[in-house]
mmCIF file of C-alpha atoms in Angstrom:
data_model
loop_
_atom_site.group_PDB
_atom_site.id
_atom_site.type_symbol
_atom_site.label_atom_id
_atom_site.label_comp_id
_atom_site.label_asym_id
_atom_site.label_seq_id
_atom_site.Cartn_x
_atom_site.Cartn_y
_atom_site.Cartn_z
ATOM 1 C CA MET E 1 26.916 -12.402 -22.350
ATOM 2 C CA PRO E 2 23.766 -11.653 -20.286
ATOM 3 C CA GLU E 3 24.181 -10.046 -16.892
ATOM 4 C CA GLN E 4 24.019 -12.238 -13.836
ATOM 5 C CA SER E 5 20.939 -11.961 -11.630
ATOM 6 C CA ASP E 6 23.105 -10.791 -8.704
ATOM 7 C CA ASP E 7 24.395 -7.901 -10.831
ATOM 8 C CA LEU E 8 20.837 -6.842 -11.622
ATOM 9 C CA GLU E 9 19.790 -7.097 -7.967
ATOM 10 C CA ALA E 10 22.458 -4.528 -7.109
ATOM 11 C CA LEU E 11 20.936 -1.923 -9.450
ATOM 12 C CA SER E 12 18.785 0.888 -8.082
ATOM 13 C CA ASP E 13 15.069 1.006 -8.852
ATOM 14 C CA ALA E 14 15.671 3.920 -11.222
ATOM 15 C CA ALA E 15 18.421 2.064 -13.106
ATOM 16 C CA LEU E 16 16.224 -1.013 -13.397
ATOM 17 C CA LEU E 17 13.249 1.013 -14.599
ATOM 18 C CA GLY E 18 15.395 2.751 -17.205
ATOM 19 C CA ARG E 19 16.454 -0.596 -18.560
ATOM 20 C CA VAL E 20 12.876 -1.886 -18.412
ATOM 21 C CA GLY E 21 12.018 1.091 -20.612
ATOM 22 C CA HIS E 22 14.387 -0.387 -23.185
ATOM 23 C CA GLY E 23 12.597 -3.749 -23.025
ATOM 24 C CA GLU E 24 14.955 -5.680 -20.727
ATOM 25 C CA MET E 25 12.766 -8.427 -19.296
ATOM 26 C CA ALA E 26 15.369 -9.565 -16.732
ATOM 27 C CA CYS E 27 15.346 -6.073 -15.203
ATOM 28 C CA PHE E 28 11.556 -6.100 -15.129
ATOM 29 C CA GLU E 29 11.612 -9.422 -13.281
ATOM 30 C CA VAL E 30 13.900 -7.963 -10.606
ATOM 31 C CA LEU E 31 11.727 -4.848 -10.302
ATOM 32 C CA TYR E 32 8.587 -6.989 -10.102
ATOM 33 C CA ARG E 33 10.057 -9.052 -7.250
ATOM 34 C CA ARG E 34 11.004 -5.880 -5.387
ATOM 35 C CA PHE E 35 7.567 -4.328 -5.578
ATOM 36 C CA GLU E 36 5.304 -7.380 -5.535
ATOM 37 C CA PRO E 37 4.999 -7.825 -1.734
ATOM 38 C CA ARG E 38 4.567 -4.113 -1.000
ATOM 39 C CA ILE E 39 2.020 -3.451 -3.727
ATOM 40 C CA PHE E 40 0.098 -6.648 -2.965
ATOM 41 C CA ARG E 41 -0.069 -5.750 0.742
ATOM 42 C CA PHE E 42 -1.129 -2.180 -0.082
ATOM 43 C CA VAL E 43 -3.956 -3.367 -2.341
ATOM 44 C CA SER E 44 -5.073 -6.498 -0.496
ATOM 45 C CA GLN E 45 -5.525 -4.601 2.766
ATOM 46 C CA ARG E 46 -8.333 -2.713 1.072
ATOM 47 C CA LEU E 47 -10.031 -5.550 -0.761
ATOM 48 C CA ASN E 48 -11.870 -8.571 0.523
ATOM 49 C CA ASP E 49 -10.607 -10.628 -2.382
ATOM 50 C CA HIS E 50 -6.972 -11.724 -2.696
ATOM 51 C CA PHE E 51 -7.592 -12.698 -6.321
ATOM 52 C CA ALA E 52 -8.756 -9.151 -7.105
ATOM 53 C CA ALA E 53 -5.691 -7.801 -5.279
ATOM 54 C CA ALA E 54 -3.472 -10.064 -7.364
ATOM 55 C CA ASP E 55 -5.211 -8.786 -10.505
ATOM 56 C CA ILE E 56 -4.538 -5.179 -9.515
ATOM 57 C CA LEU E 57 -0.925 -6.048 -8.719
ATOM 58 C CA HIS E 58 -0.585 -7.646 -12.153
ATOM 59 C CA GLU E 59 -2.272 -4.700 -13.900
ATOM 60 C CA THR E 60 -0.012 -2.291 -12.020
ATOM 61 C CA MET E 61 3.136 -4.106 -13.007
ATOM 62 C CA MET E 62 1.978 -4.476 -16.616
ATOM 63 C CA THR E 63 1.515 -0.707 -16.698
ATOM 64 C CA VAL E 64 5.036 -0.337 -15.289
ATOM 65 C CA TRP E 65 6.314 -2.550 -18.115
ATOM 66 C CA GLN E 66 4.383 -0.633 -20.764
ATOM 67 C CA LYS E 67 5.072 2.881 -19.451
ATOM 68 C CA ALA E 68 8.617 2.493 -18.065
ATOM 69 C CA SER E 69 10.092 4.598 -20.847
ATOM 70 C CA SER E 70 7.750 7.470 -19.930
ATOM 71 C CA PHE E 71 9.075 7.712 -16.341
ATOM 72 C CA GLU E 72 10.652 11.163 -16.081
ATOM 73 C CA GLY E 73 12.377 10.780 -12.727
ATOM 74 C CA ARG E 74 10.501 13.631 -11.020
ATOM 75 C CA SER E 75 9.699 11.288 -8.137
ATOM 76 C CA ALA E 76 11.068 8.089 -6.689
ATOM 77 C CA VAL E 77 10.304 4.945 -8.652
ATOM 78 C CA SER E 78 8.373 3.628 -5.651
ATOM 79 C CA THR E 79 6.189 6.741 -5.681
ATOM 80 C CA TRP E 80 5.465 6.249 -9.366
ATOM 81 C CA VAL E 81 4.632 2.544 -8.949
ATOM 82 C CA PHE E 82 2.444 3.139 -5.877
ATOM 83 C CA GLY E 83 0.678 5.908 -7.803
ATOM 84 C CA ILE E 84 -0.210 3.454 -10.544
ATOM 85 C CA ALA E 85 -1.441 0.925 -7.978
ATOM 86 C CA TYR E 86 -3.449 3.586 -6.143
ATOM 87 C CA ARG E 87 -5.211 4.691 -9.343
ATOM 88 C CA LYS E 88 -5.995 1.089 -10.283
ATOM 89 C CA LEU E 89 -7.337 0.477 -6.774
ATOM 90 C CA MET E 90 -9.526 3.600 -6.912
ATOM 91 C CA ASN E 91 -10.811 2.523 -10.344
ATOM 92 C CA SER E 92 -11.714 -0.843 -8.868
ATOM 93 C CA TYR E 93 -13.367 0.877 -5.935
ATOM 94 C CA ARG E 94 -15.478 3.042 -8.250
ATOM 95 C CA LYS E 95 -16.347 0.052 -10.423
ATOM 96 C CA HIS E 96 -17.353 -2.299 -7.603
ATOM 97 C CA GLY E 97 -18.432 0.077 -4.861
ATOM 98 C CA ARG E 98 -17.733 0.176 -1.128
ATOM 99 C CA GLU E 99 -18.771 -3.409 -0.406
ATOM 100 C CA ASP E 100 -15.555 -4.741 -1.982
ATOM 101 C CA LEU E 101 -13.342 -2.602 0.247
ATOM 102 C CA VAL E 102 -13.341 -4.587 3.454
ATOM 103 C CA ASP E 103 -10.444 -5.273 5.750
ATOM 104 C CA GLU E 104 -11.509 -8.272 7.735
ATOM 105 C CA MET E 105 -8.848 -10.438 9.258
ATOM 106 C CA PRO E 106 -9.637 -14.147 9.194
ATOM 107 C CA GLU E 107 -10.001 -15.534 12.679
ATOM 108 C CA GLN E 108 -7.117 -17.782 13.661
ATOM 109 C CA VAL E 109 -6.522 -19.731 16.834
ATOM 110 C CA ASP E 110 -3.079 -19.214 18.341
ATOM 111 C CA GLU E 111 -1.914 -22.319 20.169
ATOM 112 C CA SER E 112 1.476 -20.960 21.193
ATOM 113 C CA PRO E 113 2.501 -21.168 24.883
ATOM 114 C CA ASP E 114 1.736 -17.492 25.488
ATOM 115 C CA GLN E 115 -1.778 -17.564 24.099
ATOM 116 C CA THR E 116 -3.087 -14.853 26.455
ATOM 117 C CA MET E 117 -0.638 -12.284 25.094
ATOM 118 C CA SER E 118 -1.363 -13.364 21.552
ATOM 119 C CA VAL E 119 -5.106 -13.004 22.082
ATOM 120 C CA ALA E 120 -4.646 -9.526 23.591
ATOM 121 C CA ALA E 121 -2.423 -8.461 20.691
ATOM 122 C CA GLY E 122 -4.904 -9.970 18.236
ATOM 123 C CA ASP E 123 -7.772 -8.089 19.873
ATOM 124 C CA ALA E 124 -5.813 -4.834 19.620
ATOM 125 C CA ALA E 125 -4.979 -5.521 15.970
ATOM 126 C CA GLN E 126 -8.626 -6.283 15.204
ATOM 127 C CA GLN E 127 -9.693 -3.076 16.928
ATOM 128 C CA ILE E 128 -7.197 -1.106 14.855
ATOM 129 C CA GLU E 129 -8.513 -2.812 11.712
ATOM 130 C CA ARG E 130 -12.101 -1.930 12.692
ATOM 131 C CA CYS E 131 -11.088 1.686 13.224
ATOM 132 C CA LEU E 132 -9.212 1.740 9.904
ATOM 133 C CA ASP E 133 -12.344 0.324 8.249
ATOM 134 C CA GLY E 134 -14.239 3.372 9.489
ATOM 135 C CA LEU E 135 -11.974 5.744 7.578
ATOM 136 C CA SER E 136 -12.782 6.982 4.113
ATOM 137 C CA PRO E 137 -10.662 5.435 1.338
ATOM 138 C CA SER E 138 -8.691 8.670 0.948
ATOM 139 C CA HIS E 139 -7.921 8.905 4.682
ATOM 140 C CA ARG E 140 -7.005 5.244 4.912
ATOM 141 C CA ALA E 141 -4.726 5.409 1.886
ATOM 142 C CA VAL E 142 -2.650 8.285 3.269
ATOM 143 C CA ILE E 143 -2.366 6.655 6.711
ATOM 144 C CA GLU E 144 -1.196 3.350 5.268
ATOM 145 C CA LEU E 145 1.209 4.970 2.822
ATOM 146 C CA ALA E 146 2.670 7.121 5.596
ATOM 147 C CA PHE E 147 2.958 4.531 8.339
ATOM 148 C CA GLN E 148 3.144 1.146 6.634
ATOM 149 C CA GLU E 149 5.109 2.128 3.559
ATOM 150 C CA ASP E 150 7.042 4.893 5.371
ATOM 151 C CA LEU E 151 6.579 7.353 2.509
ATOM 152 C CA SER E 152 6.993 11.100 2.863
ATOM 153 C CA TYR E 153 4.099 13.517 2.462
ATOM 154 C CA ARG E 154 5.604 14.605 -0.866
ATOM 155 C CA GLU E 155 5.682 11.011 -2.127
ATOM 156 C CA ILE E 156 2.131 10.392 -0.936
ATOM 157 C CA SER E 157 1.066 13.603 -2.643
ATOM 158 C CA ASP E 158 2.480 12.318 -5.923
ATOM 159 C CA ILE E 159 0.808 8.926 -5.475
ATOM 160 C CA VAL E 160 -2.695 10.143 -4.662
ATOM 161 C CA GLY E 161 -2.539 13.170 -6.944
ATOM 162 C CA THR E 162 -3.350 15.821 -4.345
ATOM 163 C CA PRO E 163 -1.326 18.731 -2.957
ATOM 164 C CA GLU E 164 1.078 17.974 -0.127
ATOM 165 C CA GLY E 165 -0.918 20.230 2.222
ATOM 166 C CA THR E 166 -4.025 18.157 1.557
ATOM 167 C CA VAL E 167 -2.098 14.984 2.387
ATOM 168 C CA LYS E 168 -0.909 16.507 5.676
ATOM 169 C CA THR E 169 -4.472 17.507 6.513
ATOM 170 C CA ARG E 170 -5.797 14.047 5.659
ATOM 171 C CA VAL E 171 -3.141 12.379 7.816
ATOM 172 C CA PHE E 172 -3.928 14.754 10.697
ATOM 173 C CA HIS E 173 -7.672 14.096 10.478
ATOM 174 C CA ALA E 174 -7.222 10.349 9.953
ATOM 175 C CA LYS E 175 -4.988 10.102 13.027
ATOM 176 C CA ARG E 176 -7.563 12.029 15.040
ATOM 177 C CA LEU E 177 -10.391 9.779 13.814
ATOM 178 C CA LEU E 178 -8.351 6.669 14.627
ATOM 179 C CA ARG E 179 -7.464 8.000 18.054
ATOM 180 C CA ASN E 180 -11.106 8.799 18.843
ATOM 181 C CA CYS E 181 -12.203 5.365 17.681
ATOM 182 C CA LEU E 182 -9.516 3.573 19.677
ATOM 183 C CA GLU E 183 -10.136 5.661 22.803
ATOM 184 C CA LYS E 184 -13.844 4.932 22.593
ATOM 185 C CA HIS E 185 -13.257 1.185 22.411
ATOM 186 C CA ALA E 186 -9.946 0.488 24.094
ATOM 187 C CA GLY E 187 -8.880 3.247 26.487
ATOM 188 C CA HIS E 188 -6.471 6.105 25.898
ATOM 189 C CA PHE E 189 -3.662 6.246 23.365
ATOM 190 C CA GLU E 190 -1.597 9.264 24.410
ATOM 191 C CA ASP E 191 1.437 8.418 22.268
ATOM 192 C CA TRP E 192 -0.306 9.400 19.033
#
């Protein structure tokens, strides 16, 4: 009798991946659902094309399906999956060049009662996006992995394939570049 979906949902990422390595499609489906929003967000924030981001997500997860049995457990499953996505993203970047790596937010009108606050928050978010756009792909990747995905320097190191010290240095310099950009355009940010 096949396992219930709820039983599979309770499994850890590592347990699911192990079973994916043995060809269990139901486990792959659960793993896919777990990683789909995070990987899509990670990739789409760098590309101007949601279809291209969806393609990279699909390619990443197909690689997970094909290579699951080769996972050795030396890192977290999330680190391994993000590493695959990062390499696919960098391959896309090299193939298509810098013009495809844009992070423009579509303009939206907020008609909620507190529109003034929403506009101010939107302006701040757009300024942060503009400052993030000014970072190199390697600086931006470590910042987003550290602060949006809440990954450790060790996990980021595994994902981007550089020493942990290099990741720390990139985060330090990226934070400084962001701070300088934000201070230049929007006042002082002393909490950084």
